[in-house]
């Protein structure tokens, strides 16, 4: 196993000149960072759900159905995009990229997930309005 790891492109790369010990340290850092990202993800999901629930609760009675559809689409798209982004981040982490690159990708993924959820909410609201106008 050691011989195979020493022949690995990751260990021979300039980032891991210290060999197996430095490689193990770097993987430990990435593991800690992944744990922090996991906790931040749970907090983000909870915040989105609570925020959407408040918006639905405070909506006018005639707008409750539309607000429910829009907010549900936003939360669903945000979670879906977050899953996709987490696969991307894990793929980068296991590929041996640096911790800074993974952090940049994680931050970019969070911003992209927010944008995707807003677009999904806008689309859901547009479709809801069209269906509502047909039913009238």
Coordinates of C-alpha atoms in Angstrom, one line a residue:
X1 CA 0.0 0.0 0.0
X2 CA 2.8 2.4 0.9
X3 CA 4.6 1.7 -2.4
X4 CA 1.4 2.4 -4.3
X5 CA 0.8 5.7 -2.4
X6 CA 4.4 6.7 -3.0
X7 CA 3.9 6.2 -6.7
X8 CA 0.7 8.2 -6.7
X9 CA 0.7 11.4 -8.7
X10 CA -0.6 13.3 -5.7
X11 CA 2.3 12.4 -3.4
X12 CA 4.8 13.2 -6.1
X13 CA 3.2 16.6 -6.8
X14 CA 5.0 19.8 -5.7
X15 CA 2.3 20.3 -3.0
X16 CA 3.3 17.2 -1.2
X17 CA 7.1 17.3 -1.1
X18 CA 7.0 16.0 2.4
X19 CA 5.8 12.7 1.1
X20 CA 3.3 10.5 2.9
X21 CA 3.4 12.4 6.2
X22 CA 2.6 15.7 4.5
X23 CA -0.1 14.1 2.4
X24 CA -1.7 12.6 5.5
X25 CA -1.6 16.0 7.2
X26 CA -3.3 17.7 4.2
X27 CA -6.0 15.0 4.1
X28 CA -6.6 15.6 7.8
X29 CA -7.1 19.4 7.2
X30 CA -9.5 18.6 4.3
X31 CA -11.4 16.2 6.6
X32 CA -11.8 18.9 9.3
X33 CA -12.9 21.5 6.7
X34 CA -15.5 19.0 5.3
X35 CA -16.9 18.6 8.8
X36 CA -17.3 22.3 9.2
X37 CA -18.9 22.6 5.7
X38 CA -21.4 19.8 6.7
X39 CA -22.4 21.7 9.9
X40 CA -22.7 25.0 7.9
X41 CA -24.9 23.2 5.4
X42 CA -27.3 22.0 8.0
X43 CA -27.5 25.5 9.5
X44 CA -28.1 27.0 6.0
X45 CA -30.9 24.6 5.3
X46 CA -32.5 25.3 8.7
X47 CA -32.2 29.1 8.1
X48 CA -33.8 28.8 4.6
X49 CA -36.7 26.7 5.9
X50 CA -37.4 29.0 8.8
X51 CA -37.1 32.1 6.6
X52 CA -39.5 30.6 4.0
X53 CA -41.9 29.6 6.7
X54 CA -42.0 33.1 8.1
X55 CA -42.7 34.5 4.6
X56 CA -45.6 32.1 4.1
X57 CA -47.0 32.9 7.6
X58 CA -46.8 36.6 7.0
X59 CA -48.3 36.5 3.5
X60 CA -51.7 38.0 2.9
X61 CA -54.5 35.4 2.9
X62 CA -55.1 35.8 -0.8
X63 CA -51.4 35.3 -1.5
X64 CA -50.7 32.4 0.8
X65 CA -51.0 29.7 -1.9
X66 CA -48.7 31.5 -4.3
X67 CA -46.2 32.3 -1.6
X68 CA -46.2 28.7 -0.5
X69 CA -45.4 27.5 -4.0
X70 CA -42.7 30.0 -4.6
X71 CA -41.0 29.4 -1.2
X72 CA -41.2 25.7 -1.6
X73 CA -39.6 25.9 -5.0
X74 CA -36.8 28.1 -3.6
X75 CA -36.0 25.7 -0.8
X76 CA -36.2 22.6 -3.0
X77 CA -33.9 24.1 -5.7
X78 CA -31.5 25.3 -3.1
X79 CA -31.2 21.9 -1.5
X80 CA -30.9 20.2 -4.9
X81 CA -28.2 22.5 -6.1
X82 CA -26.4 22.1 -2.7
X83 CA -26.3 18.4 -3.2
X84 CA -24.8 18.8 -6.7
X85 CA -22.3 21.3 -5.4
X86 CA -21.3 19.0 -2.5
X87 CA -20.4 16.3 -5.1
X88 CA -18.2 18.8 -6.9
X89 CA -16.5 19.8 -3.7
X90 CA -15.9 16.3 -2.6
X91 CA -14.5 15.5 -6.0
X92 CA -12.1 18.4 -5.8
X93 CA -11.0 17.4 -2.3
X94 CA -10.3 13.8 -3.2
X95 CA -8.4 15.0 -6.3
X96 CA -5.7 16.5 -4.1
X97 CA -6.5 20.2 -4.7
X98 CA -5.5 22.7 -2.0
X99 CA -7.8 23.8 0.8
X100 CA -8.0 27.4 -0.5
X101 CA -9.3 26.1 -3.9
X102 CA -11.9 24.0 -2.1
X103 CA -13.0 27.0 0.1
X104 CA -13.4 29.2 -3.0
X105 CA -15.5 26.5 -4.8
X106 CA -17.6 26.1 -1.6
X107 CA -18.3 29.8 -1.4
X108 CA -19.0 30.0 -5.1
X109 CA -21.3 27.0 -4.8
X110 CA -23.2 28.7 -1.9
X111 CA -23.7 31.9 -4.0
X112 CA -24.8 29.8 -7.0
X113 CA -27.2 27.8 -5.0
X114 CA -28.8 31.0 -3.7
X115 CA -29.1 32.3 -7.3
X116 CA -30.6 29.1 -8.5
X117 CA -33.2 29.0 -5.7
X118 CA -34.2 32.6 -6.6
X119 CA -34.6 31.7 -10.2
X120 CA -36.6 28.6 -9.3
X121 CA -38.8 30.7 -7.1
X122 CA -39.4 33.3 -9.9
X123 CA -40.2 30.5 -12.3
X124 CA -42.6 28.8 -9.9
X125 CA -44.4 32.1 -9.3
X126 CA -44.6 32.7 -13.0
X127 CA -46.1 29.3 -13.6
X128 CA -48.5 29.7 -10.7
X129 CA -49.7 33.0 -12.1
X130 CA -50.3 31.4 -15.6
X131 CA -52.2 28.5 -14.1
X132 CA -54.3 30.8 -12.0
X133 CA -55.2 33.0 -14.9
X134 CA -56.3 29.9 -16.9
X135 CA -58.5 28.7 -14.0
X136 CA -60.3 32.1 -13.7

